[in-house]
mmCIF file of N, CA and C in Angstrom:
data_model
loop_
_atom_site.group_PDB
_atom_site.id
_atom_site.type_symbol
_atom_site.label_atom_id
_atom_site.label_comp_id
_atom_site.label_asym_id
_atom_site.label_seq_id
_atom_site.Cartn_x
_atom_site.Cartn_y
_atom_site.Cartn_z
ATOM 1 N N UNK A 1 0.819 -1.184 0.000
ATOM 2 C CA UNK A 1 0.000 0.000 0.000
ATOM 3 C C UNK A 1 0.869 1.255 0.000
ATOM 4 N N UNK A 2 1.843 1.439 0.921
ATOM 5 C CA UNK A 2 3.294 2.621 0.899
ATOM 6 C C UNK A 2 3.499 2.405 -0.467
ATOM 7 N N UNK A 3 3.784 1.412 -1.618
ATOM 8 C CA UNK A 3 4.292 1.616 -2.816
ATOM 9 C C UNK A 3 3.268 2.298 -3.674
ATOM 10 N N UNK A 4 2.001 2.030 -3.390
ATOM 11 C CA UNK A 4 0.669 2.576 -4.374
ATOM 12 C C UNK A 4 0.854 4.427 -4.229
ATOM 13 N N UNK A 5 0.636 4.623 -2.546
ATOM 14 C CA UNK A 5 1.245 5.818 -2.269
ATOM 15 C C UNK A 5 2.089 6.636 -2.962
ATOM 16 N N UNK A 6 3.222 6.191 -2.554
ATOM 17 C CA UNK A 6 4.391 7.017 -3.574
ATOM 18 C C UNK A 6 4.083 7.340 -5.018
ATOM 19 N N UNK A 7 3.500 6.134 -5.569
ATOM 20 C CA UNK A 7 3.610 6.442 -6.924
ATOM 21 C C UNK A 7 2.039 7.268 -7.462
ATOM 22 N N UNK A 8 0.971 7.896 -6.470
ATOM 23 C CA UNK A 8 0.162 8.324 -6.530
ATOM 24 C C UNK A 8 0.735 9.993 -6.480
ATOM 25 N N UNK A 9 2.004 10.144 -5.580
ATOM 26 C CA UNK A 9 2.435 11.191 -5.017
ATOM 27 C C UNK A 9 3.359 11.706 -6.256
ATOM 28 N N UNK A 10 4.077 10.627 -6.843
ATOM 29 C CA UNK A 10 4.612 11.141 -8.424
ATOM 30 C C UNK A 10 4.139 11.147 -9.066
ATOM 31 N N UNK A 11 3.043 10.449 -9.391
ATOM 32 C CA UNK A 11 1.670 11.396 -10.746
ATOM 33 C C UNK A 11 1.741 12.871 -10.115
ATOM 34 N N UNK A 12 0.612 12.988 -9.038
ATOM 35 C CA UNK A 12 0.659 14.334 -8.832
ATOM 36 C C UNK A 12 1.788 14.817 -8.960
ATOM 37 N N UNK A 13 2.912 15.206 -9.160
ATOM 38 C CA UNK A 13 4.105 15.899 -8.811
ATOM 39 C C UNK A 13 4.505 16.150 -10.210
ATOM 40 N N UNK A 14 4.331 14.628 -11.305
ATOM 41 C CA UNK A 14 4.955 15.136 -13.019
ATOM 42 C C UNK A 14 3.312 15.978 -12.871
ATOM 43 N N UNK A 15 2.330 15.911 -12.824
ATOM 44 C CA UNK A 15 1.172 16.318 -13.590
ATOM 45 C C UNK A 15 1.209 17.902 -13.333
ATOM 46 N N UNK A 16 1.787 18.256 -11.985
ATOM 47 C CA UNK A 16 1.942 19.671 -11.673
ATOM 48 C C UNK A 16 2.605 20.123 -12.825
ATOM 49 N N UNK A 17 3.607 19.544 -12.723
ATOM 50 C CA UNK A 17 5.131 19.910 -13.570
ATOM 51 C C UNK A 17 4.734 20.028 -14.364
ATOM 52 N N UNK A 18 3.986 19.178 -15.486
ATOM 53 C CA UNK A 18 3.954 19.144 -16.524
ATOM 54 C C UNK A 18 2.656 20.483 -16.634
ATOM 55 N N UNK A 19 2.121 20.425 -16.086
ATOM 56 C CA UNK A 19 1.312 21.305 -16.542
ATOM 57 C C UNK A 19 1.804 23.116 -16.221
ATOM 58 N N UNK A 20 2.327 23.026 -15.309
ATOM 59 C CA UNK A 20 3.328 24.759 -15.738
ATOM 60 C C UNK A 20 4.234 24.490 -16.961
ATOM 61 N N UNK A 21 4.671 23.508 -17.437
ATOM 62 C CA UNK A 21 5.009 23.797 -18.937
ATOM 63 C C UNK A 21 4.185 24.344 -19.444
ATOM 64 N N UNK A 22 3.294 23.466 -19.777
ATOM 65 C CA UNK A 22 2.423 23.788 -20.617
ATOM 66 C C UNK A 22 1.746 25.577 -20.563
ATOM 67 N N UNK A 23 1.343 25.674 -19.511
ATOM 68 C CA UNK A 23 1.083 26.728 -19.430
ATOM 69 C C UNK A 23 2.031 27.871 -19.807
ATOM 70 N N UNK A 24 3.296 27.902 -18.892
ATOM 71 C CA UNK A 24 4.652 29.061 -19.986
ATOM 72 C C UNK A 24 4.424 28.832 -20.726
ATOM 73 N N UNK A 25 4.423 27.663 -22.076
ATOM 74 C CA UNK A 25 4.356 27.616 -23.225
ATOM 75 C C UNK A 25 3.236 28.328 -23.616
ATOM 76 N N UNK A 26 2.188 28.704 -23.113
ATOM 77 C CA UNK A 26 1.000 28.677 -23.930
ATOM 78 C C UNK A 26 1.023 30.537 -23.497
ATOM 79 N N UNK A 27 1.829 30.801 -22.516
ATOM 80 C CA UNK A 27 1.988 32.053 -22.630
ATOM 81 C C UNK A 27 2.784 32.831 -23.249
ATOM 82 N N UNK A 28 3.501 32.093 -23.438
ATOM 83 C CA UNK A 28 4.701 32.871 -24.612
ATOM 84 C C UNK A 28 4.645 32.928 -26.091
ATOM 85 N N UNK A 29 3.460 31.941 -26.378
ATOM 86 C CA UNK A 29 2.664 31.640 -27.751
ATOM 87 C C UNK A 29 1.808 33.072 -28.157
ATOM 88 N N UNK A 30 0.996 33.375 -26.472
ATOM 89 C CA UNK A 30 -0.185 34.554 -26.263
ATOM 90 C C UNK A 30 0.332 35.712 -26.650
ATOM 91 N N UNK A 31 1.683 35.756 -26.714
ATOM 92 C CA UNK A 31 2.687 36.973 -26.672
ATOM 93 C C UNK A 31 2.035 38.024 -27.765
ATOM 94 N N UNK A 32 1.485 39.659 -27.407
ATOM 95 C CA UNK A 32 1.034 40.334 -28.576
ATOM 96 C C UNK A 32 1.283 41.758 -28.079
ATOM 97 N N UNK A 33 1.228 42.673 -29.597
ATOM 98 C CA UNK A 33 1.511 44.009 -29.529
ATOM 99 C C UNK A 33 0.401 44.177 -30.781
ATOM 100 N N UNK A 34 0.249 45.531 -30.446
ATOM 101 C CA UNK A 34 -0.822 45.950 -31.272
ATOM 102 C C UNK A 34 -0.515 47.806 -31.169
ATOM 103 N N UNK A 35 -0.831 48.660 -31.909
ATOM 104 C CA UNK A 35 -0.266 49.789 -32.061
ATOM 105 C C UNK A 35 -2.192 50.993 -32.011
ATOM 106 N N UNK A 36 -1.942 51.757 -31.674
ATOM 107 C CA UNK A 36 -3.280 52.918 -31.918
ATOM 108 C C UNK A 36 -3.423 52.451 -33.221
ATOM 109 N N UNK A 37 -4.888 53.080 -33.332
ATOM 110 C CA UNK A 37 -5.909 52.985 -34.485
ATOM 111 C C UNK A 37 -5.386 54.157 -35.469
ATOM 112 N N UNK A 38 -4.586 54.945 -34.961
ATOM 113 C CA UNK A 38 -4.795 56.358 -35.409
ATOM 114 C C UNK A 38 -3.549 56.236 -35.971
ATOM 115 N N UNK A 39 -2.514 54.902 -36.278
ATOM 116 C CA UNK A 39 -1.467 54.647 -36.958
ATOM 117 C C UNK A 39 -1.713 53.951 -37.862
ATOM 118 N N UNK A 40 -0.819 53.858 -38.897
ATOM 119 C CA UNK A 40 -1.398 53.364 -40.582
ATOM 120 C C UNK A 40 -0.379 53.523 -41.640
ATOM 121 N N UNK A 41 -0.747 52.728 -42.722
ATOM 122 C CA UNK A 41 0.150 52.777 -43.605
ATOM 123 C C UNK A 41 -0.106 53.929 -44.255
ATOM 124 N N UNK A 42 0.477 54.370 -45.170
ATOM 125 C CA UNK A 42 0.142 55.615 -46.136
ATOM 126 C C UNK A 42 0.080 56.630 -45.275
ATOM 127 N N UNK A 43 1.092 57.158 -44.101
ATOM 128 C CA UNK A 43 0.628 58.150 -43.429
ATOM 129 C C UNK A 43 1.985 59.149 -43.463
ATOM 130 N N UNK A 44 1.650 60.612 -43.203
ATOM 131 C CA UNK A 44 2.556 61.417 -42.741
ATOM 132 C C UNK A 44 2.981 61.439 -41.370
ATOM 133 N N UNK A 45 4.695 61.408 -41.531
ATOM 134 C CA UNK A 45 5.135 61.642 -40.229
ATOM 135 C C UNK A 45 5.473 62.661 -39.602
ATOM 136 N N UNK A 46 5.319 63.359 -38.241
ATOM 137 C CA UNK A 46 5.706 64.540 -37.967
ATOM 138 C C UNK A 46 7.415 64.910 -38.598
ATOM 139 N N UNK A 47 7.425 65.881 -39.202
ATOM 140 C CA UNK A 47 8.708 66.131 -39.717
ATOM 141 C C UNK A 47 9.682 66.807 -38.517
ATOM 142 N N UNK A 48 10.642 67.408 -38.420
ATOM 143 C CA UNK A 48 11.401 67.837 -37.990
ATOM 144 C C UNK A 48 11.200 69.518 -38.343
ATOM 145 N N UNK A 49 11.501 70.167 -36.658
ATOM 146 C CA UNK A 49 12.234 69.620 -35.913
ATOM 147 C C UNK A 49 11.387 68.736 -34.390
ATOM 148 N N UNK A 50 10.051 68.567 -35.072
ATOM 149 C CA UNK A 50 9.212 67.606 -33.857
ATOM 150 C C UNK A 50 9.307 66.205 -33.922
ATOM 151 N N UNK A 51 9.326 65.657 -33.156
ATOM 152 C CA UNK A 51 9.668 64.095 -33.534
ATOM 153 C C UNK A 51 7.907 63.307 -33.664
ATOM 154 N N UNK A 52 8.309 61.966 -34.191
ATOM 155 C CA UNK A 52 7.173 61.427 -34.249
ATOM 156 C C UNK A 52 7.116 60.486 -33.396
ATOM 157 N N UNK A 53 5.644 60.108 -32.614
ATOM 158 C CA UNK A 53 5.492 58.997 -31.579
ATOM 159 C C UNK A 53 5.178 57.715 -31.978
ATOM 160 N N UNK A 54 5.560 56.790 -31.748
ATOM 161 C CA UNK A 54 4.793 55.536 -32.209
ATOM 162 C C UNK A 54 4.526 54.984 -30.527
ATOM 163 N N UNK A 55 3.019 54.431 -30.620
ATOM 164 C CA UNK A 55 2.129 53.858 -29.327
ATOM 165 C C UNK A 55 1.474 52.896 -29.780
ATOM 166 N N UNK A 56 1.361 52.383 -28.386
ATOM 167 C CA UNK A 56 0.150 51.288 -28.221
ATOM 168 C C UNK A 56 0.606 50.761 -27.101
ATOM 169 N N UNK A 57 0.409 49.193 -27.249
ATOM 170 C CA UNK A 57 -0.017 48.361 -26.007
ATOM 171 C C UNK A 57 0.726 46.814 -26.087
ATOM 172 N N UNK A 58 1.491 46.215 -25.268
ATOM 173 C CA UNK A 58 1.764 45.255 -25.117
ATOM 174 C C UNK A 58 1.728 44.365 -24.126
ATOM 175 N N UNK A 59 2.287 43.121 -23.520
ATOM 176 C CA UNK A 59 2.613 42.482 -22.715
ATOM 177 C C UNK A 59 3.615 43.363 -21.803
ATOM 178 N N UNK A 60 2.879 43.547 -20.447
ATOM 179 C CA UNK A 60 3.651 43.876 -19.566
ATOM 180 C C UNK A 60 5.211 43.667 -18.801
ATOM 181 N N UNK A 61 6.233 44.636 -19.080
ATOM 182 C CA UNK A 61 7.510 44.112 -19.001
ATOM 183 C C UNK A 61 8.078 44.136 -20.203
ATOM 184 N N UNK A 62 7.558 43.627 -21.106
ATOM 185 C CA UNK A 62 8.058 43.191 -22.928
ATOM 186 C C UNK A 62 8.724 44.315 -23.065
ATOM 187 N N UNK A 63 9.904 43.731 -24.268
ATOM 188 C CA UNK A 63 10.319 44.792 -24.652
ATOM 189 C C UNK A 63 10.082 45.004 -26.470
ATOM 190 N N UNK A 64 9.350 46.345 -26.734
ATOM 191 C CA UNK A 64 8.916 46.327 -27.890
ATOM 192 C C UNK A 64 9.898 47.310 -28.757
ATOM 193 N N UNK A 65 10.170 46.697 -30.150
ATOM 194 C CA UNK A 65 10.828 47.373 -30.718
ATOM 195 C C UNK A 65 10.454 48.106 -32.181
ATOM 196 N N UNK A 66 10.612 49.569 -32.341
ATOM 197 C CA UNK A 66 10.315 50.318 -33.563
ATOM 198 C C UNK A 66 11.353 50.254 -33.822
ATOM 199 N N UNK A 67 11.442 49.663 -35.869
ATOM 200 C CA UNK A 67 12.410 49.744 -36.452
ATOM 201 C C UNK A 67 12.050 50.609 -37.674
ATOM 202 N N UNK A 68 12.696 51.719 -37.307
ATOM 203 C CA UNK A 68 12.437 52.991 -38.407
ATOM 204 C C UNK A 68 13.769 53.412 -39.497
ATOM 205 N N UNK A 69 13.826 53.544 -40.679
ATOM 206 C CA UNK A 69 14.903 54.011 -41.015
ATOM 207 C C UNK A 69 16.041 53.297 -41.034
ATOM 208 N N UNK A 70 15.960 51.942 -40.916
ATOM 209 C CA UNK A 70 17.159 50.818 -40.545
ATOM 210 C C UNK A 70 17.526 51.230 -39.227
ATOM 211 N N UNK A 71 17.079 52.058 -38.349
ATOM 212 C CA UNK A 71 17.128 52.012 -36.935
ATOM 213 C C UNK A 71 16.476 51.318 -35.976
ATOM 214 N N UNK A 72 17.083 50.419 -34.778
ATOM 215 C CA UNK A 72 15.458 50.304 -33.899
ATOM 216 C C UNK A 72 15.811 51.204 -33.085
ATOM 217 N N UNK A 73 14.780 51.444 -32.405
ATOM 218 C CA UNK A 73 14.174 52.501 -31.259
ATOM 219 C C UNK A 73 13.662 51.514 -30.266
ATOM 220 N N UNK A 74 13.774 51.156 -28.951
ATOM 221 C CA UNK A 74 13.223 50.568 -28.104
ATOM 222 C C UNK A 74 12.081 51.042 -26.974
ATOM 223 N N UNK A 75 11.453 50.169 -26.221
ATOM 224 C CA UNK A 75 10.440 50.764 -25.125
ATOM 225 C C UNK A 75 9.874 49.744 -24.441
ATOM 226 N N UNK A 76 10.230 49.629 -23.151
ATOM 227 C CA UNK A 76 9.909 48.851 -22.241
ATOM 228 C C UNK A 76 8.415 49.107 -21.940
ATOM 229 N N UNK A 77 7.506 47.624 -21.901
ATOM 230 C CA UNK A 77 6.313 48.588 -21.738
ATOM 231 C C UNK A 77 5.846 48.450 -19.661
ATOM 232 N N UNK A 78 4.986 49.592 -19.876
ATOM 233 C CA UNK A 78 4.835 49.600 -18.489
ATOM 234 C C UNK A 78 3.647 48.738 -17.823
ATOM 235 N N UNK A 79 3.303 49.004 -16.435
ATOM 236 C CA UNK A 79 2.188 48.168 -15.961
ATOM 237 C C UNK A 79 1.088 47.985 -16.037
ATOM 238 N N UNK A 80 0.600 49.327 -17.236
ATOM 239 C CA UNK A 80 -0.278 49.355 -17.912
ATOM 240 C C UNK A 80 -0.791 49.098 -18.995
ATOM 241 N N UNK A 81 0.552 48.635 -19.588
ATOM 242 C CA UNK A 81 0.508 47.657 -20.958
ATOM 243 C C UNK A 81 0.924 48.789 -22.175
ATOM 244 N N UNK A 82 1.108 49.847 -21.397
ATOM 245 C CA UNK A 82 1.483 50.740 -22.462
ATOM 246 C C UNK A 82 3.044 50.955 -22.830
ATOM 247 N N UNK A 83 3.181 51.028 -24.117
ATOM 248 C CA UNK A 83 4.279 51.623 -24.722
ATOM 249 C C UNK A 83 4.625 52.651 -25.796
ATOM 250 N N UNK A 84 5.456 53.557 -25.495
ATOM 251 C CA UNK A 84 5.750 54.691 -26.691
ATOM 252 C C UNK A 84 7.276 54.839 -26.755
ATOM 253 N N UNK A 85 7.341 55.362 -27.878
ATOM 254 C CA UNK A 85 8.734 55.533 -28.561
ATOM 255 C C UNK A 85 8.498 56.504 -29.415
ATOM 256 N N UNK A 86 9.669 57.154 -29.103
ATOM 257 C CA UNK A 86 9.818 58.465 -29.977
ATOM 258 C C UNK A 86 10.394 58.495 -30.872
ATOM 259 N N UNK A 87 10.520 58.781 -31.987
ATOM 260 C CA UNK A 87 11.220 58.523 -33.385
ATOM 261 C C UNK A 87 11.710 60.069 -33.317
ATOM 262 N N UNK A 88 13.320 59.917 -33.753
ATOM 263 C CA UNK A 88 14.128 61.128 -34.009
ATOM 264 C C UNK A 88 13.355 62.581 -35.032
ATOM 265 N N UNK A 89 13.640 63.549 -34.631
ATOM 266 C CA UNK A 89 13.051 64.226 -35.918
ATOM 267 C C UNK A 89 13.698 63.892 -37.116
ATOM 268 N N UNK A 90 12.579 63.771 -38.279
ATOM 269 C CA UNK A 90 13.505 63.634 -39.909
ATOM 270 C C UNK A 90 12.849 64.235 -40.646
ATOM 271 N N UNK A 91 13.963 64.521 -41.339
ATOM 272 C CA UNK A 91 13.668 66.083 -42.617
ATOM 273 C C UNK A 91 12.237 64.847 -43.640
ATOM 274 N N UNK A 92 11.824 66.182 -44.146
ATOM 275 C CA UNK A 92 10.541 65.461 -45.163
ATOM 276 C C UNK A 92 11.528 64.221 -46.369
ATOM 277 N N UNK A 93 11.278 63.449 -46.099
ATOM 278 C CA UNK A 93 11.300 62.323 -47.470
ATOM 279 C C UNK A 93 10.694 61.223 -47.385
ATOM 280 N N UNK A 94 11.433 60.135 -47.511
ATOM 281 C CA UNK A 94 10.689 58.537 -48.058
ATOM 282 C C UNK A 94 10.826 57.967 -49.070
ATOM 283 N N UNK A 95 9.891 56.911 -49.336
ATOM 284 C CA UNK A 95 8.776 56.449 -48.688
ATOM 285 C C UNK A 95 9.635 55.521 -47.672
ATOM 286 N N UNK A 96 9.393 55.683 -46.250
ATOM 287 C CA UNK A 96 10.262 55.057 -45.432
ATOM 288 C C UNK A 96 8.943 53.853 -44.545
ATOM 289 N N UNK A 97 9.762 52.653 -43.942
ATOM 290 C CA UNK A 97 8.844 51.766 -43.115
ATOM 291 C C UNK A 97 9.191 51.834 -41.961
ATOM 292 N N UNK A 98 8.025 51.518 -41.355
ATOM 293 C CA UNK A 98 8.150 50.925 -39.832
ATOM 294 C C UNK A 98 8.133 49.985 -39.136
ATOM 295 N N UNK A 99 8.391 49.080 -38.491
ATOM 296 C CA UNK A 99 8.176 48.131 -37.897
ATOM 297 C C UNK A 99 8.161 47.843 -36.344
ATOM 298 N N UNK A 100 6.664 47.195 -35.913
ATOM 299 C CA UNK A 100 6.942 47.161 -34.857
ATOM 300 C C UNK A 100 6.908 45.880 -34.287
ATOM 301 N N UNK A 101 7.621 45.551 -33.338
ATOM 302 C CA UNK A 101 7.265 44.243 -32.717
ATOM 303 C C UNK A 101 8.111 43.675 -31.428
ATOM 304 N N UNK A 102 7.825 42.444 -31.088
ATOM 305 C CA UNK A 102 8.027 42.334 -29.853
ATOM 306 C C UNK A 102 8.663 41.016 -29.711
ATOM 307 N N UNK A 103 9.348 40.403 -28.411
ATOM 308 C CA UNK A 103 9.659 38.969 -28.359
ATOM 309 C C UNK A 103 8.030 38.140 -28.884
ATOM 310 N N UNK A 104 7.980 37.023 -29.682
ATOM 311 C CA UNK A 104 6.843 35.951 -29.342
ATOM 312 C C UNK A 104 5.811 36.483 -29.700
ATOM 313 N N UNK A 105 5.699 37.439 -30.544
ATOM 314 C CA UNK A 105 4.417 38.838 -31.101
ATOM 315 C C UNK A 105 4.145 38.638 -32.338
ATOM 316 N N UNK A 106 3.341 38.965 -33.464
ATOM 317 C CA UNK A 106 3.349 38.916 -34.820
ATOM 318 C C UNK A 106 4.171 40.782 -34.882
ATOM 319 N N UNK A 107 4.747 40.746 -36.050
ATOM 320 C CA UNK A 107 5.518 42.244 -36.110
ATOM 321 C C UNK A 107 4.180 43.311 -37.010
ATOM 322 N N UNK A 108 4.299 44.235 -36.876
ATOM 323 C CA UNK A 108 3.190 44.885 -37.483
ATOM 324 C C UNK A 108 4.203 45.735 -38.361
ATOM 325 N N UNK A 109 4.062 46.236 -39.753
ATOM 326 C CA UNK A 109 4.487 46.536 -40.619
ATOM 327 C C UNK A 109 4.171 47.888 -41.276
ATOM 328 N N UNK A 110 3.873 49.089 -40.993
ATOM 329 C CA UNK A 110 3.556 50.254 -41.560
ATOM 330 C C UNK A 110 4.773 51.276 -43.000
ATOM 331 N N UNK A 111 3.657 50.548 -43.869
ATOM 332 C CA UNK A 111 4.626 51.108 -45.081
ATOM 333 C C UNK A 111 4.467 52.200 -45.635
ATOM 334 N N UNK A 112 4.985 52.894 -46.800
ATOM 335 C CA UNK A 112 5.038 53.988 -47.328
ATOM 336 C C UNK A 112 4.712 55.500 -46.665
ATOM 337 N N UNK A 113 5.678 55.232 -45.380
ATOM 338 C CA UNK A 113 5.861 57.135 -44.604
ATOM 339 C C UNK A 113 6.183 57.878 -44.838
ATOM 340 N N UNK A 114 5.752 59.077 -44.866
ATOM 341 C CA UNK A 114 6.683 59.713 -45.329
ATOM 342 C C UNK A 114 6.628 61.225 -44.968
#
């Protein structure tokens, strides 16, 4: 009966285990960023000498990255899920892209800026 025991006590113990895998896994899958409504492809960027913002919302902690200009720009987001990044001022041209994204995120892609 002590042997039935034990081995009742190591089910429970892999089944825990196994199941916080599963779960990290299934959170790091969940992983997402998403940007304001009021951002878009085909758009003007504040020119210089004001800079332009890029916002929205991610996984808390994450670190999200704008890649503007063959630059990234980084932004830790806060406990509110929010994140912004400021893009350098740049003289009027283009058509330049953006990209935003995150560890474990789909990247979001805003083309022709300018």
């Amino acid at each position: 009966m002590a042997l039935h025991g034990r081995s009742d006590a190591l089910m429970f113990v892999l089944s825990a285990f196994m199941y916080m895998i599963m779960y990290h896994a299934s959170i790091a899958l969940c992983a997402s960023v998403s940007i304001s409504a009021t951002l878009g492809s085909n758009m003007v960027l504040q020119r210089a000498p004001k800079a332009a913002r890029i916002w929205g919302w991610a996984d808390v902690g994450a670190t999200v990255t704008v890649t503007f200009n063959g630059s990234p720009y980084q932004a830790t987001v806060d406990a509110y899920t929010n994140c912004r990044v400021i893009l350098p001022p740049t003289p009027a041209g283009g058509p330049y892209t953006i990209v935003v994204s995150s560890p474990g995120a789909q990247s979001i892609t805003l083309s022709k800026q300018y």
